[in-house]
Coordinates of C-alpha atoms in Angstrom, one line a residue:
M132 CA 89.3 88.2 109.1
A133 CA 92.8 90.4 108.6
Y134 CA 92.7 94.7 107.1
V135 CA 95.2 94.5 103.7
I136 CA 97.1 97.4 102.2
T137 CA 96.3 98.0 99.0
Q138 CA 97.2 100.3 96.0
R139 CA 97.4 103.4 97.5
C140 CA 100.1 102.5 100.4
C141 CA 102.3 106.2 100.9
N142 CA 105.1 104.3 102.5
D143 CA 105.2 106.8 105.5
A144 CA 105.3 103.9 107.5
S145 CA 101.9 106.4 109.8
C146 CA 100.4 102.8 110.5
V147 CA 103.3 100.6 111.5
P148 CA 103.8 101.8 115.6
E149 CA 99.2 101.8 116.1
C150 CA 99.3 97.8 114.9
P151 CA 99.3 96.9 118.5
V152 CA 100.1 92.9 117.8
D153 CA 102.6 94.6 115.4
C154 CA 101.8 92.5 112.1
I155 CA 102.8 95.1 109.5
R156 CA 106.0 95.3 107.6
P157 CA 108.6 96.6 106.5
T158 CA 109.1 98.8 109.2
P159 CA 111.7 101.9 109.2
E160 CA 114.4 100.3 110.1
Q161 CA 114.5 97.1 108.0
P162 CA 116.6 97.8 105.1
E163 CA 114.2 96.5 102.7
F164 CA 112.0 99.7 103.5
A165 CA 114.3 102.1 101.3
T166 CA 113.1 99.5 98.3
T167 CA 109.1 98.4 99.2
E168 CA 107.1 98.7 96.7
Q169 CA 104.2 98.9 99.3
L170 CA 104.0 97.7 103.8
Y171 CA 102.3 94.7 104.4
I172 CA 99.8 93.4 107.1
D173 CA 100.7 89.6 108.1
P174 CA 96.3 88.2 107.8
D175 CA 98.0 85.4 110.5
T176 CA 99.0 87.8 112.8
C177 CA 96.4 90.4 112.7
I178 CA 93.4 90.8 115.4
D179 CA 91.5 93.2 113.1
C180 CA 91.5 95.5 115.7
G181 CA 91.5 98.3 113.1
A182 CA 94.5 100.5 114.5
C183 CA 95.8 101.0 111.0
V184 CA 93.3 101.6 109.3
D185 CA 92.6 104.8 111.9
A186 CA 96.2 105.8 111.1
C187 CA 96.5 105.9 107.5
P188 CA 97.0 109.0 105.6
V189 CA 95.5 107.5 101.9
E190 CA 93.3 105.4 103.0
A191 CA 95.0 102.3 101.8
I192 CA 94.3 99.8 104.0
F193 CA 90.9 97.6 103.9
S194 CA 89.4 95.2 106.3
E195 CA 89.4 92.2 103.8
D196 CA 85.3 91.2 103.7
D197 CA 85.4 95.2 102.4
L198 CA 88.3 94.8 99.5
T199 CA 86.6 95.7 96.2
A200 CA 86.8 93.8 92.5
S201 CA 89.7 96.1 91.7
L202 CA 91.7 95.3 95.1
A203 CA 90.5 92.0 95.9
R204 CA 93.9 90.5 95.5
F205 CA 96.0 92.3 97.2
R206 CA 94.6 90.0 100.3
D207 CA 97.1 87.1 98.3
I208 CA 99.4 90.0 98.0
N209 CA 99.7 91.1 101.4
A210 CA 99.9 86.9 103.0
D211 CA 102.2 86.2 99.7
Y212 CA 104.8 88.3 101.8
F213 CA 105.0 87.1 104.7
Q214 CA 105.1 83.7 102.9
R215 CA 109.0 84.7 101.7
H216 CA 109.2 86.5 105.2
P217 CA 108.0 85.3 107.9
L218 CA 107.3 87.3 111.5
E219 CA 109.6 87.7 113.5
S220 CA 107.8 90.3 116.3
N221 CA 109.3 92.4 118.1
F222 CA 108.2 94.3 121.1
D223 CA 110.8 95.9 121.9
P224 CA 109.5 99.6 123.9
L225 CA 108.9 102.6 121.6
V226 CA 111.8 104.5 122.8
T227 CA 110.4 108.4 123.3
P228 CA 112.7 110.8 121.2
A229 CA 114.2 113.6 123.8
R230 CA 113.1 116.5 123.2
P231 CA 115.8 120.4 123.8
P232 CA 115.9 120.9 126.8
K233 CA 113.4 124.0 127.6
E234 CA 116.5 127.1 128.6
L235 CA 116.8 126.6 125.2
G236 CA 113.5 128.3 124.6
T237 CA 111.7 128.4 120.8
L238 CA 113.3 127.4 118.0
R239 CA 112.4 129.3 115.0
V240 CA 113.2 127.3 111.3
A241 CA 112.2 128.4 108.2
I242 CA 111.4 125.6 105.7
V243 CA 111.7 126.0 102.1
G244 CA 108.9 124.3 100.5
A245 CA 105.5 123.3 101.3
G246 CA 105.3 119.7 99.6
P247 CA 105.7 116.3 101.5
A248 CA 109.6 116.2 102.1
A249 CA 108.5 120.4 104.2
C250 CA 105.8 118.7 106.1
Y251 CA 106.4 115.8 106.9
A252 CA 109.9 117.6 108.3
A253 CA 107.2 120.7 109.6
E254 CA 104.9 118.2 111.4
E255 CA 108.1 116.5 112.6
L256 CA 109.9 119.2 114.3
L257 CA 105.9 120.1 115.7
R258 CA 105.9 116.9 117.3
R259 CA 109.6 117.1 119.1
A260 CA 110.3 121.1 120.1
D261 CA 109.3 123.9 121.2
V262 CA 109.3 125.3 117.4
E263 CA 108.8 128.2 115.8
V264 CA 108.2 127.0 111.9
E265 CA 107.6 129.1 109.0
M266 CA 106.8 128.1 105.8
F267 CA 107.9 129.2 101.9
D268 CA 106.7 128.2 98.4
R269 CA 106.9 130.5 95.4
L270 CA 103.2 129.1 94.6
P271 CA 99.7 130.5 96.4
T272 CA 99.2 127.1 97.2
P273 CA 100.5 124.2 99.3
W274 CA 101.3 121.1 98.5
G275 CA 103.5 120.9 96.7
L276 CA 103.0 117.5 94.0
V277 CA 100.5 116.5 96.4
R278 CA 98.6 118.7 94.6
A279 CA 100.6 119.4 91.6
G280 CA 101.7 115.7 90.8
V281 CA 99.5 113.1 91.9
A282 CA 96.9 111.8 88.9
P283 CA 93.2 113.3 89.5
D284 CA 92.1 109.6 89.5
H285 CA 94.2 109.4 92.6
P286 CA 91.9 111.0 95.1
G287 CA 92.9 108.7 97.7
T288 CA 97.0 109.5 97.5
K289 CA 95.3 113.3 98.1
T290 CA 94.3 113.4 101.2
V291 CA 97.2 113.5 102.9
S292 CA 97.1 116.8 102.2
G293 CA 94.4 116.3 105.5
M294 CA 96.8 115.3 107.7
F295 CA 99.3 117.6 106.9
E296 CA 96.4 120.0 107.9
S297 CA 95.0 119.1 110.7
A298 CA 98.6 118.8 112.9
F299 CA 99.5 122.5 110.7
R300 CA 96.1 124.6 112.5
R301 CA 98.6 126.1 115.8
D302 CA 100.1 129.3 115.2
A303 CA 103.7 127.2 115.9
L304 CA 103.4 127.1 112.1
Q305 CA 102.9 129.9 109.6
Y306 CA 102.6 130.0 105.7
H307 CA 104.7 132.5 103.6
L308 CA 102.8 131.9 100.1
N309 CA 103.1 133.4 96.8
V310 CA 107.0 133.9 98.1
E311 CA 110.1 133.0 96.1
V312 CA 113.4 132.2 98.3
G313 CA 115.6 134.5 96.5
S314 CA 114.2 137.1 95.3
H315 CA 111.7 138.5 97.8
I316 CA 113.7 137.6 100.9
S317 CA 117.2 135.9 100.3
H318 CA 119.0 133.1 101.9
D319 CA 121.0 135.5 104.7
E320 CA 117.8 136.8 105.3
L321 CA 116.5 133.5 105.8
L322 CA 119.2 132.0 108.7
A323 CA 118.7 136.2 110.1
H324 CA 116.1 135.3 111.6
H325 CA 116.2 131.7 112.6
H326 CA 118.3 129.4 114.3
A327 CA 118.4 127.0 110.9
V328 CA 116.5 127.0 107.5
I329 CA 115.3 123.4 105.4
Y330 CA 115.5 123.3 102.3
A331 CA 112.9 121.2 100.7
V332 CA 112.6 122.1 97.5
G333 CA 112.2 119.0 95.1
A334 CA 113.6 118.4 92.0
S335 CA 111.0 120.6 89.7
T336 CA 113.1 119.2 86.5
D337 CA 113.1 116.8 84.2
R338 CA 115.9 114.2 82.4
K339 CA 116.5 115.3 78.3
L340 CA 117.2 112.3 75.9
N341 CA 119.6 114.2 74.3
V342 CA 118.1 112.5 70.5
P343 CA 117.2 114.4 67.3
G344 CA 114.3 116.1 67.1
E345 CA 113.1 116.1 70.8
D346 CA 112.2 119.7 70.7
L347 CA 110.0 119.0 68.1
P348 CA 106.3 120.9 68.5
G349 CA 104.4 117.8 70.3
S350 CA 107.1 115.9 71.8
H351 CA 107.2 117.5 76.0
S352 CA 108.4 116.6 79.2
A353 CA 105.4 114.6 81.2
T354 CA 106.2 116.6 83.8
E355 CA 104.8 119.5 81.6
F356 CA 101.6 117.6 81.2
V357 CA 101.1 116.3 84.9
A358 CA 101.7 119.6 85.5
W359 CA 99.0 121.1 82.8
Y360 CA 96.4 118.8 83.8
N361 CA 97.0 118.7 87.4
G362 CA 96.1 122.6 86.7
H363 CA 99.8 124.4 88.1
P364 CA 99.6 128.0 87.4
D365 CA 102.9 128.2 85.6
Y366 CA 101.8 124.8 83.4
A367 CA 98.0 125.9 82.8
D368 CA 98.4 127.8 79.8
R369 CA 99.9 124.9 78.2
T370 CA 98.4 123.2 74.9
F371 CA 99.0 119.4 74.1
D372 CA 98.5 118.4 69.8
L373 CA 95.9 115.2 72.3
S374 CA 94.8 115.5 67.4
G375 CA 96.2 111.9 66.0
E376 CA 95.4 108.5 67.9
R377 CA 98.5 107.7 68.8
A378 CA 100.6 109.0 71.4
V379 CA 104.3 107.0 72.9
I380 CA 104.9 107.8 77.0
V381 CA 109.0 107.1 76.7
G382 CA 109.2 105.7 80.2
N383 CA 107.5 102.9 81.9
G384 CA 107.4 104.5 85.8
N385 CA 104.2 105.3 87.8
V386 CA 104.3 109.1 86.0
A387 CA 104.2 107.3 82.7
L388 CA 100.8 104.7 83.1
D389 CA 99.3 107.4 85.7
V390 CA 99.6 110.0 82.4
A391 CA 98.7 106.9 79.7
R392 CA 95.8 106.4 82.1
V393 CA 94.7 109.7 81.5
L394 CA 95.1 110.2 78.0
T395 CA 93.0 106.6 77.7
L396 CA 90.6 107.4 80.1
D397 CA 86.3 108.2 79.1
P398 CA 86.8 112.4 80.1
D399 CA 83.3 111.9 82.5
E400 CA 85.3 110.1 84.4
L401 CA 88.0 112.5 84.4
A402 CA 84.7 115.0 85.0
K403 CA 83.9 113.7 89.0
T404 CA 88.1 114.3 90.0
D405 CA 89.6 117.8 90.9
I406 CA 91.6 118.1 87.5
A407 CA 92.3 121.4 85.5
D408 CA 88.9 121.5 83.8
H409 CA 91.5 122.9 81.0
A410 CA 92.4 119.2 80.2
L411 CA 89.3 118.0 81.2
D412 CA 88.2 120.1 78.1
A413 CA 91.0 119.5 76.1
L414 CA 90.5 115.8 77.1
R415 CA 87.4 115.6 75.9
N416 CA 88.3 116.3 72.0
S417 CA 91.3 114.4 71.7
N418 CA 91.2 111.4 69.2
I419 CA 94.4 109.6 70.7
R420 CA 93.1 105.9 71.1
E421 CA 96.6 104.3 71.3
V422 CA 99.7 105.0 74.1
V423 CA 102.4 102.8 72.8
V424 CA 104.7 103.4 76.7
L425 CA 108.0 102.9 75.7
G426 CA 110.3 100.7 78.4
R427 CA 114.6 100.6 78.2
R428 CA 114.3 97.4 80.3
G429 CA 112.4 94.3 80.0
P430 CA 108.7 93.3 81.7
V431 CA 110.7 92.6 85.5
Q432 CA 112.7 95.3 85.4
A433 CA 110.1 97.9 84.1
A434 CA 110.4 100.8 86.1
Y435 CA 105.9 101.2 87.6
T436 CA 105.2 99.1 90.6
S437 CA 103.4 96.0 90.1
S438 CA 100.4 98.0 92.1
E439 CA 100.2 101.2 90.0
F440 CA 100.7 98.0 87.4
L441 CA 97.3 95.8 89.1
A442 CA 94.4 98.8 88.7
L443 CA 95.3 98.3 84.8
G444 CA 93.5 95.6 84.1
Y445 CA 90.0 96.9 85.9
L446 CA 90.1 100.5 83.6
K447 CA 86.7 101.0 82.4
G448 CA 87.0 100.0 77.8
I449 CA 90.6 100.8 77.9
D450 CA 92.9 98.1 77.0
V451 CA 96.7 97.0 78.2
I452 CA 98.3 95.9 75.6
I453 CA 101.1 93.8 75.0
D454 CA 102.5 90.8 72.8
P455 CA 103.9 87.5 74.9
A456 CA 107.4 87.7 72.5
E457 CA 107.9 90.6 74.4
L458 CA 107.9 88.4 77.4
E459 CA 110.6 85.9 76.9
L460 CA 113.4 86.2 79.5
D461 CA 117.1 86.1 79.4
P462 CA 118.9 84.0 81.8
G463 CA 119.9 87.4 84.1
S464 CA 115.7 88.5 83.8
R465 CA 114.7 84.4 84.9
A466 CA 117.6 84.0 87.3
L467 CA 116.1 86.7 89.2
L468 CA 112.5 85.4 89.2
D469 CA 114.0 82.0 90.3
D470 CA 115.5 83.5 93.6
P471 CA 113.4 82.1 96.2
D472 CA 114.6 85.2 98.3
V473 CA 113.1 87.4 95.6
E474 CA 110.4 90.2 96.6
P475 CA 106.6 89.0 95.2
S476 CA 105.8 92.3 94.1
L477 CA 108.5 91.7 91.3
Q478 CA 107.1 87.6 90.8
L479 CA 103.4 89.3 90.4
K480 CA 104.6 92.1 88.0
Y481 CA 105.9 89.9 85.2
A482 CA 102.6 87.9 86.2
L483 CA 100.6 90.4 85.3
A484 CA 102.0 91.1 81.8
Q485 CA 101.9 87.8 81.2
E486 CA 98.0 88.6 81.7
Y487 CA 97.3 91.0 80.2
A488 CA 99.4 89.2 77.1
A489 CA 97.1 86.5 77.6
K490 CA 94.2 88.7 76.7
T491 CA 91.5 89.1 73.2
P492 CA 91.5 92.8 73.7
D493 CA 88.4 94.6 72.3
P494 CA 88.9 96.8 69.0
A495 CA 85.8 98.9 69.8
H496 CA 88.1 100.1 73.7
K497 CA 91.5 102.4 73.5
R498 CA 94.5 101.3 73.8
I499 CA 97.7 101.3 76.1
V500 CA 100.5 99.9 74.8
F501 CA 103.8 98.6 76.7
R502 CA 106.7 98.0 74.7
Y503 CA 110.3 96.9 76.6
L504 CA 113.9 96.8 75.2
T505 CA 113.2 100.0 74.0
S506 CA 115.4 103.2 73.1
P507 CA 114.4 106.1 71.3
S508 CA 116.4 107.5 68.7
A509 CA 115.8 110.0 67.0
V510 CA 111.5 111.7 67.5
T511 CA 110.9 112.7 64.0
G512 CA 108.6 115.4 62.1
T513 CA 109.6 117.9 59.5
D514 CA 107.4 121.2 61.4
R515 CA 105.9 119.1 64.0
V516 CA 106.3 115.1 65.7
E517 CA 105.0 112.4 63.0
G518 CA 106.3 109.3 65.2
V519 CA 109.3 108.6 67.7
E520 CA 112.8 106.2 66.2
F521 CA 114.2 103.4 68.6
V522 CA 116.0 101.3 69.1
H523 CA 115.7 97.2 70.2
N524 CA 118.0 96.3 73.2
E525 CA 119.3 93.8 74.5
L526 CA 119.3 92.7 78.5
V527 CA 123.6 91.9 79.4
S528 CA 124.6 90.4 83.1
E529 CA 127.0 92.3 84.4
D530 CA 128.6 92.4 88.1
G531 CA 125.8 90.7 89.0
R532 CA 123.0 92.9 87.4
V533 CA 121.2 93.6 84.4
T534 CA 122.2 95.5 82.1
A535 CA 120.2 96.8 78.9
R536 CA 122.4 97.3 76.0
A537 CA 121.3 98.3 71.8
T538 CA 122.0 96.0 69.0
D539 CA 121.7 96.8 65.3
R540 CA 117.7 96.4 65.3
T541 CA 115.9 99.8 64.7
E542 CA 112.0 100.7 64.2
S543 CA 109.4 103.9 63.8
L544 CA 106.3 103.9 65.1
P545 CA 104.2 106.9 64.1
A546 CA 102.4 109.1 66.7
S547 CA 101.4 113.0 67.1
L548 CA 102.3 113.5 70.6
V549 CA 106.1 111.6 72.6
L550 CA 105.9 112.3 76.2
R551 CA 109.5 111.5 78.6
S552 CA 108.8 110.4 81.5
I553 CA 112.7 109.6 82.2
G554 CA 113.0 110.5 85.5
Y555 CA 112.8 114.2 87.4
R556 CA 116.5 116.1 88.3
G557 CA 116.9 118.7 91.2
E558 CA 117.9 122.3 90.4
P559 CA 120.5 124.2 91.9
V560 CA 119.8 126.4 95.2
A561 CA 120.7 129.6 95.0
D562 CA 124.3 130.2 98.0
L563 CA 123.9 126.3 98.4
P564 CA 126.5 123.7 97.5
F565 CA 125.0 121.7 94.5
D566 CA 125.7 118.0 92.7
E567 CA 125.6 118.7 88.7
A568 CA 125.8 114.4 88.3
S569 CA 123.3 113.9 91.3
G570 CA 121.2 116.3 90.9
V571 CA 121.2 117.6 94.5
V572 CA 123.3 119.3 97.1
P573 CA 125.6 117.4 99.1
N574 CA 124.7 116.3 102.2
E575 CA 124.8 113.8 105.1
H576 CA 122.3 112.8 106.7
G577 CA 120.5 116.5 105.9
R578 CA 123.2 118.5 106.6
V579 CA 124.9 120.2 103.8
V580 CA 127.5 120.4 102.9
V581 CA 130.5 122.6 101.7
D582 CA 134.6 121.9 101.6
S583 CA 133.8 118.4 103.4
A584 CA 132.7 121.0 106.7
H585 CA 128.9 121.0 107.7
L586 CA 127.1 125.0 106.8
P587 CA 126.5 126.0 110.1
G588 CA 121.9 125.8 110.4
V589 CA 121.0 124.6 106.2
Y590 CA 119.9 121.4 106.2
V591 CA 118.0 119.2 103.6
S592 CA 115.2 117.5 102.9
G593 CA 113.2 115.2 100.3
W594 CA 114.1 115.0 96.9
I595 CA 117.0 117.3 97.0
K596 CA 118.7 115.8 99.1
R597 CA 118.9 112.4 98.9
G598 CA 118.2 112.3 94.3
P599 CA 114.2 111.7 93.2
R600 CA 113.4 108.9 94.0
G601 CA 110.7 106.8 96.2
V602 CA 106.6 107.9 97.2
I603 CA 104.9 110.9 99.1
G604 CA 105.0 108.6 102.3
S605 CA 108.4 108.8 101.7
N606 CA 109.6 111.8 102.7
R607 CA 108.6 110.5 106.2
V608 CA 111.5 108.8 107.3
D609 CA 114.0 110.9 105.6
S610 CA 112.6 114.1 107.3
Q611 CA 112.9 112.6 110.7
E612 CA 117.2 111.8 110.1
T613 CA 117.5 115.6 109.0
V614 CA 115.3 116.9 112.0
E615 CA 117.3 114.6 114.0
Q616 CA 120.6 115.9 113.2
L617 CA 119.1 119.4 113.5
L618 CA 118.3 119.3 116.7
D619 CA 121.4 117.5 117.3
D620 CA 122.6 121.4 116.6
F621 CA 120.3 123.0 118.9
T622 CA 120.7 120.6 121.7
S623 CA 125.2 121.3 121.3
G624 CA 125.3 124.6 121.2
K625 CA 126.7 124.6 117.0
L626 CA 123.0 127.1 115.6
A627 CA 123.3 130.2 116.2
A628 CA 120.9 132.4 117.4
P629 CA 118.8 134.4 115.5
Q630 CA 118.7 138.3 115.3
A631 CA 115.6 138.8 115.2
D632 CA 112.1 137.7 115.7
R633 CA 108.7 136.5 113.7
G634 CA 107.3 140.6 114.1
A635 CA 110.5 141.1 112.1
L636 CA 109.9 139.0 109.8
K637 CA 106.3 139.2 108.9
A638 CA 106.8 142.9 109.1
L639 CA 110.3 141.9 106.4
L640 CA 107.9 139.9 104.0
A641 CA 104.3 142.7 104.5
Q642 CA 107.5 145.1 102.4
R643 CA 109.2 142.7 100.0
Q644 CA 105.5 141.2 98.6
P645 CA 102.0 142.8 99.6
D646 CA 100.6 139.2 97.3
L647 CA 102.0 137.1 100.5
V648 CA 98.7 134.1 100.8
D649 CA 99.1 133.5 104.9
R650 CA 96.9 130.7 105.7
E651 CA 93.5 132.4 106.3
G652 CA 94.7 133.4 102.8
W653 CA 95.5 129.7 101.2
K654 CA 91.7 128.5 103.5
A655 CA 90.4 131.6 101.6
I656 CA 91.4 129.6 98.0
D657 CA 90.5 125.7 99.8
T658 CA 87.3 126.9 100.7
A659 CA 86.3 128.5 97.0
E660 CA 87.6 125.7 95.5
K661 CA 85.6 123.5 97.5
S662 CA 83.1 124.9 97.0
A663 CA 82.5 125.7 93.1
G664 CA 83.4 121.6 93.1
K665 CA 80.2 121.2 95.5
S666 CA 77.9 121.5 91.8
G667 CA 79.3 119.1 90.0
G668 CA 80.2 116.8 92.6
R669 CA 83.4 117.2 92.5
P670 CA 86.1 117.5 95.0
R671 CA 87.6 120.9 94.5
V672 CA 87.9 122.9 90.6
K673 CA 90.6 124.0 90.9
F674 CA 92.5 128.0 90.1
T675 CA 94.4 128.0 87.5
T676 CA 96.1 131.7 87.2
R677 CA 98.1 133.4 89.7
E678 CA 95.6 136.0 89.3
D679 CA 92.9 133.7 90.2
L680 CA 93.7 132.6 93.3
L681 CA 95.4 135.7 94.5
K682 CA 91.2 136.6 94.1
A683 CA 89.6 133.5 95.9
A684 CA 93.2 134.5 98.9
R685 CA 91.7 138.7 98.9
G686 CA 88.5 136.4 99.4

């Protein structure tokens, strides 16, 4: 018997150092770690000790004997990885990173943001140094996209917040929530109170389609829709037209799949989750029967992960529809699949598409329809969305890469709701340089760079550092890199000593923001939401307005 890593894998690699026989791959030191969909356990080497289960922050690892029907295929997925990548164990002794010398005193760091990148950075600082961490977020709640981005029907993924909560119990870390940097406190004031500032503010906006009709009522970003159904207070008052029978999602990454599931799942299933009540009420009255997911490239290059694509096949009352003609491959894609060194996940992605295409749909079921090789050319309608026009693409091989090129074939699809899900984008941060082309703060391994020189004491982590790539756990290795640079600078005397201490910061914030939410305030919100969910068998009922959140924070 062996353990198996499944769909919810967050790629933070917490499990890797816990394995006594070193059988989890890829590791953060391997090049393929940056692009892998998930981690894998070698079944022939696993000794069934369960150490990885205890280390996993998102409950993604199971004994093969305990796999449910929807997860059973991951037994073969894990094994197939090692057929192509035979295990070469590395039992080199783990090196404990050096801590800054005690004579340097307590390191003070401000972290702007409270999402995964910020939390992993804080966790690393607390582990590596004698430190005081002040965590700022403009919302009254922490956890960023763990709370406001992860789909409500993926509760296991949200359990990573429990790991952060446990790590942050010490007073060495203080929450300053409902505080906006740039409004309640400036960048210069942060530097005056700390040795260093880490900006982990994510990528808060989305990319546009830049086609006619994109701004019609009924056309929205998936970012808005996700924030709305997750109870983000900035989006609680949004409305979405669910009166028609078809919705179209442009883009086919994991966020698009999240949205497609939420639009088609039985509301009684969603009622068991922490979905916002206003969204649940709207979905109970929804007329949508079909969601069409448009992808610019082919089924081999689709942006979704194979694990999320696989999970669609186990949704009750929902058929996944793919026309077999959509799966005809160009020579470049066929060559990619036939490459003996190709990742098993890529072959699985195409095999799953073939399986869905071969199934006979049930007319009584709702439908998620995948269309490949399409690019929208217009959102149509007069006063509101009535449909989407798109062109058909063809794939061509250029310089060893397969790219999509528009043809002269066009098509129209009636729809009452259009959601674009083509990627996030970072926004400029006040008083920091910004690269408009890439949507990130220029940096070298996390050190912010201006005019080819490091900006003293200023660092970035997460999507604002590397762009909107990777999943929750990808931020762990990313944050470790940033913290390593910060600690090196502290140890070498490159960081200016703070001009004021924690007490002075607290007094300043009390003056500037009387509605600041601290650790106790967040604890009160958390307790109240969980208590409200108990009677309905839900993990929590979220407060979705600042007013209600602040009222709960005050107890």
